[in-house]
Short mmCIF file of N, CA and C in Angstrom, two decimals:
data_model
loop_
_atom_site.label_atom_id
_atom_site.label_comp_id
_atom_site.label_asym_id
_atom_site.label_seq_id
_atom_site.Cartn_x
_atom_site.Cartn_y
_atom_site.Cartn_z
N MET X 1 -3.45 3.71 -38.96
CA MET X 1 -2.60 3.22 -37.91
C MET X 1 -2.33 4.31 -36.88
N LEU X 2 -1.94 5.49 -37.34
CA LEU X 2 -1.66 6.58 -36.42
C LEU X 2 -2.93 7.15 -35.79
N ASN X 3 -4.06 7.05 -36.50
CA ASN X 3 -5.32 7.54 -35.93
C ASN X 3 -5.72 6.72 -34.70
N GLY X 4 -5.51 5.40 -34.77
CA GLY X 4 -5.80 4.56 -33.62
C GLY X 4 -4.93 4.90 -32.43
N PHE X 5 -3.64 5.16 -32.69
CA PHE X 5 -2.73 5.55 -31.62
C PHE X 5 -3.14 6.89 -31.03
N LYS X 6 -3.53 7.83 -31.88
CA LYS X 6 -3.97 9.16 -31.42
C LYS X 6 -5.22 9.02 -30.55
N ASP X 7 -6.16 8.18 -30.97
CA ASP X 7 -7.37 7.96 -30.18
C ASP X 7 -7.04 7.35 -28.81
N PHE X 8 -6.08 6.42 -28.80
CA PHE X 8 -5.68 5.79 -27.55
C PHE X 8 -5.05 6.80 -26.60
N ILE X 9 -4.15 7.64 -27.11
CA ILE X 9 -3.46 8.62 -26.27
C ILE X 9 -4.41 9.69 -25.77
N LEU X 10 -5.36 10.09 -26.59
CA LEU X 10 -6.26 11.18 -26.20
C LEU X 10 -7.48 10.70 -25.43
N ARG X 11 -7.54 9.42 -25.15
CA ARG X 11 -8.63 8.90 -24.34
C ARG X 11 -8.57 9.52 -22.95
N GLY X 12 -9.68 9.80 -22.36
CA GLY X 12 -9.73 10.48 -21.06
C GLY X 12 -9.00 9.76 -19.95
N ASN X 13 -9.11 8.43 -19.88
CA ASN X 13 -8.50 7.72 -18.76
C ASN X 13 -6.97 7.70 -18.86
N VAL X 14 -6.40 7.74 -20.06
CA VAL X 14 -4.94 7.76 -20.20
C VAL X 14 -4.41 9.11 -19.73
N ILE X 15 -5.07 10.18 -20.11
CA ILE X 15 -4.65 11.51 -19.70
C ILE X 15 -4.83 11.67 -18.19
N SER X 16 -5.92 11.19 -17.64
CA SER X 16 -6.14 11.26 -16.20
C SER X 16 -5.07 10.48 -15.45
N MET X 17 -4.69 9.33 -15.97
CA MET X 17 -3.65 8.54 -15.32
C MET X 17 -2.31 9.28 -15.35
N ALA X 18 -2.01 9.93 -16.48
CA ALA X 18 -0.75 10.67 -16.58
C ALA X 18 -0.73 11.84 -15.60
N ILE X 19 -1.85 12.53 -15.48
CA ILE X 19 -1.94 13.65 -14.54
C ILE X 19 -1.80 13.13 -13.10
N GLY X 20 -2.47 12.02 -12.80
CA GLY X 20 -2.37 11.43 -11.47
C GLY X 20 -0.95 11.00 -11.14
N LEU X 21 -0.25 10.47 -12.13
CA LEU X 21 1.13 10.06 -11.92
C LEU X 21 2.02 11.27 -11.65
N ALA X 22 1.81 12.36 -12.40
CA ALA X 22 2.60 13.58 -12.19
C ALA X 22 2.33 14.18 -10.81
N VAL X 23 1.07 14.24 -10.43
CA VAL X 23 0.71 14.78 -9.11
C VAL X 23 1.25 13.87 -8.00
N GLY X 24 1.17 12.56 -8.21
CA GLY X 24 1.70 11.62 -7.22
C GLY X 24 3.20 11.76 -7.04
N THR X 25 3.91 11.98 -8.14
CA THR X 25 5.35 12.17 -8.05
C THR X 25 5.68 13.45 -7.28
N ALA X 26 4.95 14.51 -7.57
CA ALA X 26 5.17 15.77 -6.85
C ALA X 26 4.83 15.61 -5.36
N PHE X 27 3.76 14.91 -5.07
CA PHE X 27 3.35 14.67 -3.69
C PHE X 27 4.41 13.85 -2.95
N THR X 28 4.95 12.85 -3.62
CA THR X 28 6.01 12.03 -3.02
C THR X 28 7.24 12.88 -2.71
N ALA X 29 7.58 13.79 -3.61
CA ALA X 29 8.73 14.66 -3.37
C ALA X 29 8.48 15.56 -2.16
N VAL X 30 7.27 16.07 -2.03
CA VAL X 30 6.94 16.92 -0.87
C VAL X 30 7.02 16.11 0.42
N VAL X 31 6.45 14.93 0.44
CA VAL X 31 6.47 14.10 1.65
C VAL X 31 7.89 13.66 1.99
N THR X 32 8.67 13.30 0.98
CA THR X 32 10.05 12.91 1.23
C THR X 32 10.84 14.08 1.81
N GLY X 33 10.65 15.27 1.24
CA GLY X 33 11.32 16.46 1.76
C GLY X 33 10.91 16.77 3.18
N PHE X 34 9.61 16.63 3.46
CA PHE X 34 9.11 16.88 4.82
C PHE X 34 9.71 15.88 5.80
N SER X 35 9.75 14.60 5.39
CA SER X 35 10.28 13.59 6.31
C SER X 35 11.77 13.79 6.55
N LYS X 36 12.53 14.20 5.51
CA LYS X 36 13.96 14.45 5.69
C LYS X 36 14.22 15.70 6.53
N ALA X 37 13.36 16.72 6.35
CA ALA X 37 13.59 17.98 7.05
C ALA X 37 13.10 17.96 8.49
N PHE X 38 12.01 17.23 8.78
CA PHE X 38 11.42 17.31 10.11
C PHE X 38 11.34 15.98 10.85
N ILE X 39 10.82 14.95 10.20
CA ILE X 39 10.56 13.69 10.89
C ILE X 39 11.86 12.96 11.23
N THR X 40 12.75 12.83 10.25
CA THR X 40 14.00 12.11 10.50
C THR X 40 14.82 12.78 11.61
N PRO X 41 14.99 14.13 11.62
CA PRO X 41 15.71 14.74 12.75
C PRO X 41 15.01 14.53 14.09
N LEU X 42 13.67 14.54 14.10
CA LEU X 42 12.95 14.29 15.34
C LEU X 42 13.20 12.87 15.84
N ILE X 43 13.23 11.92 14.93
CA ILE X 43 13.54 10.54 15.32
C ILE X 43 14.98 10.47 15.82
N GLY X 44 15.87 11.21 15.18
CA GLY X 44 17.27 11.25 15.63
C GLY X 44 17.39 11.83 17.02
N LEU X 45 16.62 12.88 17.33
CA LEU X 45 16.64 13.44 18.68
C LEU X 45 16.11 12.44 19.69
N ALA X 46 15.04 11.73 19.31
CA ALA X 46 14.44 10.77 20.24
C ALA X 46 15.35 9.58 20.49
N THR X 47 16.09 9.16 19.48
CA THR X 47 16.95 7.98 19.64
C THR X 47 18.37 8.33 20.03
N GLY X 48 18.69 9.62 20.04
CA GLY X 48 20.03 10.04 20.43
C GLY X 48 21.05 9.91 19.32
N SER X 49 20.60 9.72 18.08
CA SER X 49 21.54 9.62 16.97
C SER X 49 21.53 10.93 16.20
N VAL X 50 22.24 10.97 15.11
CA VAL X 50 22.39 12.20 14.34
C VAL X 50 21.06 12.62 13.71
N GLY X 51 20.27 11.68 13.29
CA GLY X 51 19.00 11.99 12.68
C GLY X 51 19.00 11.80 11.18
N ASN X 52 20.16 11.72 10.57
CA ASN X 52 20.24 11.47 9.14
C ASN X 52 20.62 10.01 8.94
N PHE X 53 19.66 9.21 8.55
CA PHE X 53 19.90 7.78 8.40
C PHE X 53 20.56 7.44 7.07
N ASN X 54 20.62 8.40 6.14
CA ASN X 54 21.17 8.11 4.82
C ASN X 54 22.63 7.66 4.89
N ASP X 55 23.38 8.14 5.85
CA ASP X 55 24.80 7.81 5.95
C ASP X 55 25.06 6.55 6.79
N ALA X 56 24.03 5.99 7.40
CA ALA X 56 24.21 4.81 8.24
C ALA X 56 24.54 3.61 7.36
N GLN X 57 25.59 2.92 7.71
CA GLN X 57 26.02 1.78 6.92
C GLN X 57 26.88 0.85 7.76
N PHE X 58 27.06 -0.36 7.26
CA PHE X 58 28.01 -1.27 7.89
C PHE X 58 28.78 -1.98 6.78
N HIS X 59 29.91 -2.55 7.16
CA HIS X 59 30.80 -3.18 6.20
C HIS X 59 30.97 -4.65 6.55
N VAL X 60 30.97 -5.47 5.53
CA VAL X 60 31.32 -6.87 5.65
C VAL X 60 32.41 -7.11 4.61
N GLY X 61 33.62 -7.21 5.08
CA GLY X 61 34.75 -7.29 4.15
C GLY X 61 34.91 -5.96 3.43
N LYS X 62 34.89 -6.00 2.11
CA LYS X 62 34.98 -4.76 1.32
C LYS X 62 33.62 -4.30 0.81
N THR X 63 32.57 -5.00 1.20
CA THR X 63 31.22 -4.67 0.76
C THR X 63 30.55 -3.73 1.75
N VAL X 64 29.94 -2.66 1.22
CA VAL X 64 29.26 -1.67 2.05
C VAL X 64 27.75 -1.92 1.96
N PHE X 65 27.09 -1.95 3.11
CA PHE X 65 25.64 -2.10 3.19
C PHE X 65 25.05 -0.81 3.75
N PRO X 66 24.50 0.07 2.88
CA PRO X 66 23.94 1.34 3.35
C PRO X 66 22.50 1.15 3.85
N TYR X 67 22.34 0.58 5.01
CA TYR X 67 21.00 0.30 5.55
C TYR X 67 20.23 1.57 5.90
N GLY X 68 20.91 2.68 6.05
CA GLY X 68 20.25 3.94 6.36
C GLY X 68 19.33 4.40 5.25
N LEU X 69 19.69 4.10 4.00
CA LEU X 69 18.81 4.45 2.87
C LEU X 69 17.48 3.72 2.97
N ALA X 70 17.53 2.46 3.39
CA ALA X 70 16.30 1.68 3.54
C ALA X 70 15.45 2.24 4.68
N ILE X 71 16.09 2.67 5.76
CA ILE X 71 15.35 3.26 6.88
C ILE X 71 14.68 4.55 6.44
N SER X 72 15.40 5.40 5.73
CA SER X 72 14.83 6.66 5.25
C SER X 72 13.68 6.43 4.28
N ALA X 73 13.84 5.47 3.37
CA ALA X 73 12.77 5.16 2.42
C ALA X 73 11.54 4.60 3.14
N THR X 74 11.76 3.79 4.17
CA THR X 74 10.64 3.24 4.94
C THR X 74 9.89 4.33 5.68
N ILE X 75 10.63 5.27 6.26
CA ILE X 75 9.98 6.39 6.96
C ILE X 75 9.16 7.22 5.97
N ALA X 76 9.72 7.51 4.79
CA ALA X 76 8.99 8.28 3.78
C ALA X 76 7.75 7.54 3.32
N PHE X 77 7.85 6.20 3.16
CA PHE X 77 6.70 5.42 2.74
C PHE X 77 5.59 5.44 3.79
N VAL X 78 5.95 5.25 5.05
CA VAL X 78 4.94 5.24 6.12
C VAL X 78 4.26 6.60 6.22
N ILE X 79 5.03 7.67 6.11
CA ILE X 79 4.44 9.01 6.18
C ILE X 79 3.52 9.24 4.99
N THR X 80 3.96 8.87 3.80
CA THR X 80 3.13 9.03 2.60
C THR X 80 1.83 8.24 2.73
N ALA X 81 1.93 7.00 3.16
CA ALA X 81 0.73 6.17 3.31
C ALA X 81 -0.21 6.75 4.36
N ALA X 82 0.34 7.24 5.48
CA ALA X 82 -0.51 7.81 6.53
C ALA X 82 -1.20 9.08 6.05
N VAL X 83 -0.47 9.94 5.36
CA VAL X 83 -1.07 11.18 4.85
C VAL X 83 -2.16 10.86 3.84
N LEU X 84 -1.89 9.95 2.92
CA LEU X 84 -2.91 9.59 1.93
C LEU X 84 -4.14 8.99 2.60
N TYR X 85 -3.93 8.13 3.58
CA TYR X 85 -5.08 7.49 4.23
C TYR X 85 -5.90 8.50 5.03
N PHE X 86 -5.23 9.27 5.91
CA PHE X 86 -5.97 10.14 6.82
C PHE X 86 -6.50 11.41 6.16
N LEU X 87 -5.87 11.87 5.09
CA LEU X 87 -6.32 13.11 4.45
C LEU X 87 -7.13 12.88 3.19
N ILE X 88 -7.05 11.69 2.60
CA ILE X 88 -7.79 11.46 1.35
C ILE X 88 -8.74 10.27 1.47
N VAL X 89 -8.23 9.09 1.81
CA VAL X 89 -9.06 7.88 1.79
C VAL X 89 -10.16 7.91 2.84
N ALA X 90 -9.81 8.19 4.09
CA ALA X 90 -10.83 8.17 5.16
C ALA X 90 -11.90 9.25 4.96
N PRO X 91 -11.54 10.52 4.67
CA PRO X 91 -12.60 11.51 4.44
C PRO X 91 -13.46 11.19 3.21
N LEU X 92 -12.84 10.67 2.14
CA LEU X 92 -13.60 10.33 0.95
C LEU X 92 -14.57 9.18 1.23
N ALA X 93 -14.17 8.23 2.04
CA ALA X 93 -15.06 7.12 2.41
C ALA X 93 -16.26 7.63 3.21
N LYS X 94 -16.01 8.61 4.09
CA LYS X 94 -17.13 9.20 4.85
C LYS X 94 -18.10 9.94 3.94
N VAL X 95 -17.57 10.68 2.98
CA VAL X 95 -18.42 11.41 2.04
C VAL X 95 -19.22 10.43 1.19
N GLN X 96 -18.57 9.36 0.70
CA GLN X 96 -19.28 8.38 -0.10
C GLN X 96 -20.36 7.67 0.71
N ALA X 97 -20.07 7.37 1.96
CA ALA X 97 -21.07 6.71 2.81
C ALA X 97 -22.25 7.64 3.08
N LYS X 98 -21.98 8.92 3.18
CA LYS X 98 -23.05 9.89 3.44
C LYS X 98 -24.00 10.00 2.26
N PHE X 99 -23.45 9.94 1.06
CA PHE X 99 -24.28 10.12 -0.13
C PHE X 99 -24.71 8.81 -0.77
N ALA X 100 -24.31 7.69 -0.21
CA ALA X 100 -24.69 6.40 -0.76
C ALA X 100 -26.19 6.18 -0.54
N LYS X 101 -26.83 5.72 -1.56
CA LYS X 101 -28.26 5.43 -1.45
C LYS X 101 -28.44 4.06 -0.83
N GLU X 102 -29.35 4.01 0.10
CA GLU X 102 -29.64 2.73 0.71
C GLU X 102 -30.53 1.95 -0.23
N GLU X 103 -30.05 0.78 -0.64
CA GLU X 103 -30.81 -0.02 -1.58
C GLU X 103 -31.98 -0.69 -0.88
N ALA X 104 -33.11 -0.62 -1.53
CA ALA X 104 -34.29 -1.28 -0.99
C ALA X 104 -34.12 -2.79 -1.09
N ALA X 105 -34.54 -3.47 -0.06
CA ALA X 105 -34.42 -4.92 -0.05
C ALA X 105 -35.39 -5.52 -1.06
N ASP X 106 -34.95 -6.51 -1.78
CA ASP X 106 -35.77 -7.17 -2.78
C ASP X 106 -36.40 -8.41 -2.17
N PRO X 107 -37.74 -8.44 -2.09
CA PRO X 107 -38.39 -9.60 -1.49
C PRO X 107 -38.15 -10.88 -2.28
N LYS X 108 -37.80 -10.75 -3.56
CA LYS X 108 -37.58 -11.94 -4.39
C LYS X 108 -36.14 -12.44 -4.29
N ALA X 109 -35.29 -11.70 -3.58
CA ALA X 109 -33.87 -12.08 -3.51
C ALA X 109 -33.65 -13.35 -2.70
N GLU X 110 -34.40 -13.53 -1.63
CA GLU X 110 -34.23 -14.74 -0.82
C GLU X 110 -34.95 -15.89 -1.51
N LYS X 111 -34.23 -16.98 -1.69
CA LYS X 111 -34.76 -18.12 -2.45
C LYS X 111 -34.87 -19.37 -1.57
N ARG X 112 -35.66 -20.32 -2.06
CA ARG X 112 -35.80 -21.65 -1.46
C ARG X 112 -36.25 -22.60 -2.55
N ASP X 113 -36.23 -23.88 -2.26
CA ASP X 113 -36.65 -24.88 -3.25
C ASP X 113 -38.12 -25.21 -3.07
N CYS X 114 -38.81 -25.42 -4.19
CA CYS X 114 -40.21 -25.87 -4.15
C CYS X 114 -40.21 -27.30 -3.62
N PRO X 115 -41.07 -27.62 -2.64
CA PRO X 115 -41.08 -28.98 -2.09
C PRO X 115 -41.61 -30.03 -3.08
N ARG X 116 -42.27 -29.61 -4.16
CA ARG X 116 -42.83 -30.57 -5.12
C ARG X 116 -41.89 -30.83 -6.30
N CYS X 117 -41.43 -29.75 -6.97
CA CYS X 117 -40.61 -29.94 -8.17
C CYS X 117 -39.13 -29.59 -7.96
N PHE X 118 -38.79 -29.09 -6.79
CA PHE X 118 -37.41 -28.77 -6.39
C PHE X 118 -36.74 -27.68 -7.24
N THR X 119 -37.53 -26.83 -7.87
CA THR X 119 -36.95 -25.68 -8.55
C THR X 119 -36.86 -24.52 -7.57
N GLU X 120 -35.98 -23.60 -7.86
CA GLU X 120 -35.76 -22.47 -6.96
C GLU X 120 -36.88 -21.44 -7.14
N ILE X 121 -37.49 -21.04 -6.01
CA ILE X 121 -38.56 -20.03 -6.05
C ILE X 121 -38.28 -19.01 -4.94
N PRO X 122 -38.87 -17.82 -5.04
CA PRO X 122 -38.69 -16.84 -3.96
C PRO X 122 -39.26 -17.37 -2.65
N ALA X 123 -38.61 -17.03 -1.54
CA ALA X 123 -39.06 -17.52 -0.23
C ALA X 123 -40.41 -16.93 0.14
N ILE X 124 -40.77 -15.82 -0.45
CA ILE X 124 -42.03 -15.15 -0.13
C ILE X 124 -43.20 -15.68 -0.96
N ALA X 125 -42.91 -16.54 -1.95
CA ALA X 125 -43.95 -17.04 -2.86
C ALA X 125 -44.91 -17.99 -2.15
N SER X 126 -46.19 -17.94 -2.56
CA SER X 126 -47.18 -18.87 -2.03
C SER X 126 -47.60 -19.91 -3.08
N ARG X 127 -47.02 -19.79 -4.29
CA ARG X 127 -47.30 -20.75 -5.35
C ARG X 127 -46.04 -20.85 -6.21
N CYS X 128 -45.71 -22.07 -6.61
CA CYS X 128 -44.55 -22.31 -7.45
C CYS X 128 -44.87 -21.90 -8.88
N ALA X 129 -43.99 -21.13 -9.49
CA ALA X 129 -44.20 -20.66 -10.86
C ALA X 129 -43.99 -21.77 -11.88
N HIS X 130 -43.34 -22.85 -11.49
CA HIS X 130 -43.02 -23.92 -12.43
C HIS X 130 -44.07 -25.02 -12.44
N CYS X 131 -44.43 -25.49 -11.25
CA CYS X 131 -45.39 -26.60 -11.20
C CYS X 131 -46.76 -26.17 -10.68
N THR X 132 -46.89 -24.92 -10.34
CA THR X 132 -48.12 -24.27 -9.82
C THR X 132 -48.64 -24.87 -8.53
N SER X 133 -47.80 -25.59 -7.78
CA SER X 133 -48.21 -26.13 -6.49
C SER X 133 -48.30 -24.99 -5.49
N GLU X 134 -49.26 -25.10 -4.61
CA GLU X 134 -49.34 -24.13 -3.51
C GLU X 134 -48.29 -24.50 -2.48
N VAL X 135 -47.53 -23.48 -2.04
CA VAL X 135 -46.49 -23.69 -1.03
C VAL X 135 -46.69 -22.68 0.08
N GLU X 136 -46.19 -23.02 1.22
CA GLU X 136 -46.29 -22.13 2.38
C GLU X 136 -45.12 -21.16 2.35
N PRO X 137 -45.37 -19.84 2.32
CA PRO X 137 -44.27 -18.88 2.33
C PRO X 137 -43.48 -18.98 3.64
N VAL X 138 -42.23 -18.60 3.59
CA VAL X 138 -41.38 -18.62 4.78
C VAL X 138 -41.81 -17.47 5.67
N ALA X 139 -42.20 -17.78 6.90
CA ALA X 139 -42.76 -16.79 7.82
C ALA X 139 -41.78 -15.67 8.13
N VAL X 140 -40.52 -16.01 8.29
CA VAL X 140 -39.51 -15.01 8.61
C VAL X 140 -39.40 -13.99 7.49
N THR X 141 -39.45 -14.45 6.25
CA THR X 141 -39.36 -13.56 5.09
C THR X 141 -40.59 -12.67 5.01
N LEU X 142 -41.75 -13.21 5.31
CA LEU X 142 -42.98 -12.41 5.31
C LEU X 142 -42.88 -11.29 6.33
N GLU X 143 -42.40 -11.60 7.53
CA GLU X 143 -42.25 -10.59 8.58
C GLU X 143 -41.22 -9.55 8.20
N LYS X 144 -40.15 -10.01 7.60
CA LYS X 144 -39.06 -9.11 7.22
C LYS X 144 -39.54 -8.02 6.27
N PHE X 145 -40.40 -8.37 5.32
CA PHE X 145 -40.86 -7.42 4.33
C PHE X 145 -42.25 -6.87 4.64
N GLY X 146 -42.81 -7.23 5.78
CA GLY X 146 -44.10 -6.69 6.20
C GLY X 146 -45.27 -7.15 5.33
N VAL X 147 -45.18 -8.36 4.80
CA VAL X 147 -46.25 -8.90 3.95
C VAL X 147 -47.16 -9.73 4.82
N PRO X 148 -48.47 -9.50 4.73
CA PRO X 148 -49.38 -10.32 5.55
C PRO X 148 -49.38 -11.78 5.06
N ALA X 149 -49.54 -12.69 6.00
CA ALA X 149 -49.57 -14.11 5.69
C ALA X 149 -50.83 -14.43 4.88
N PRO X 150 -50.73 -15.31 3.87
CA PRO X 150 -51.91 -15.67 3.08
C PRO X 150 -52.89 -16.48 3.93
N ARG X 151 -54.17 -16.39 3.59
CA ARG X 151 -55.20 -17.11 4.35
C ARG X 151 -55.64 -18.35 3.67
#
């Protein structure tokens, strides 16, 4: 029983996920600190307010609505998402696109129905594999793959 649990915990993907979670938490703390120290005061200067949205609130009766916390959390989220996208996702997508292998087109991938037995055959075929009827290959497919037309 405990051996199965040990195998589960020591699996590579569980450990990688735990490390990713720890790094993500640290990254979130850095971005939140950056947004509180620099971005929020800059927004406050631009809007003419204090710059600290955490204390912004309104009252309805005896109930307090601290809407400034939501504004601060939204700013931190947008900054985190922008940093992750522009510094990690976009560059990684470019690297993956650069090293991606271009798959060769498969001449058998395009299909059509045999006019005699109505089974699916490759568009480039000149004979049906099921009923052995001679069929005319699709000219567009022949040109696409550079195959000479049968005589």
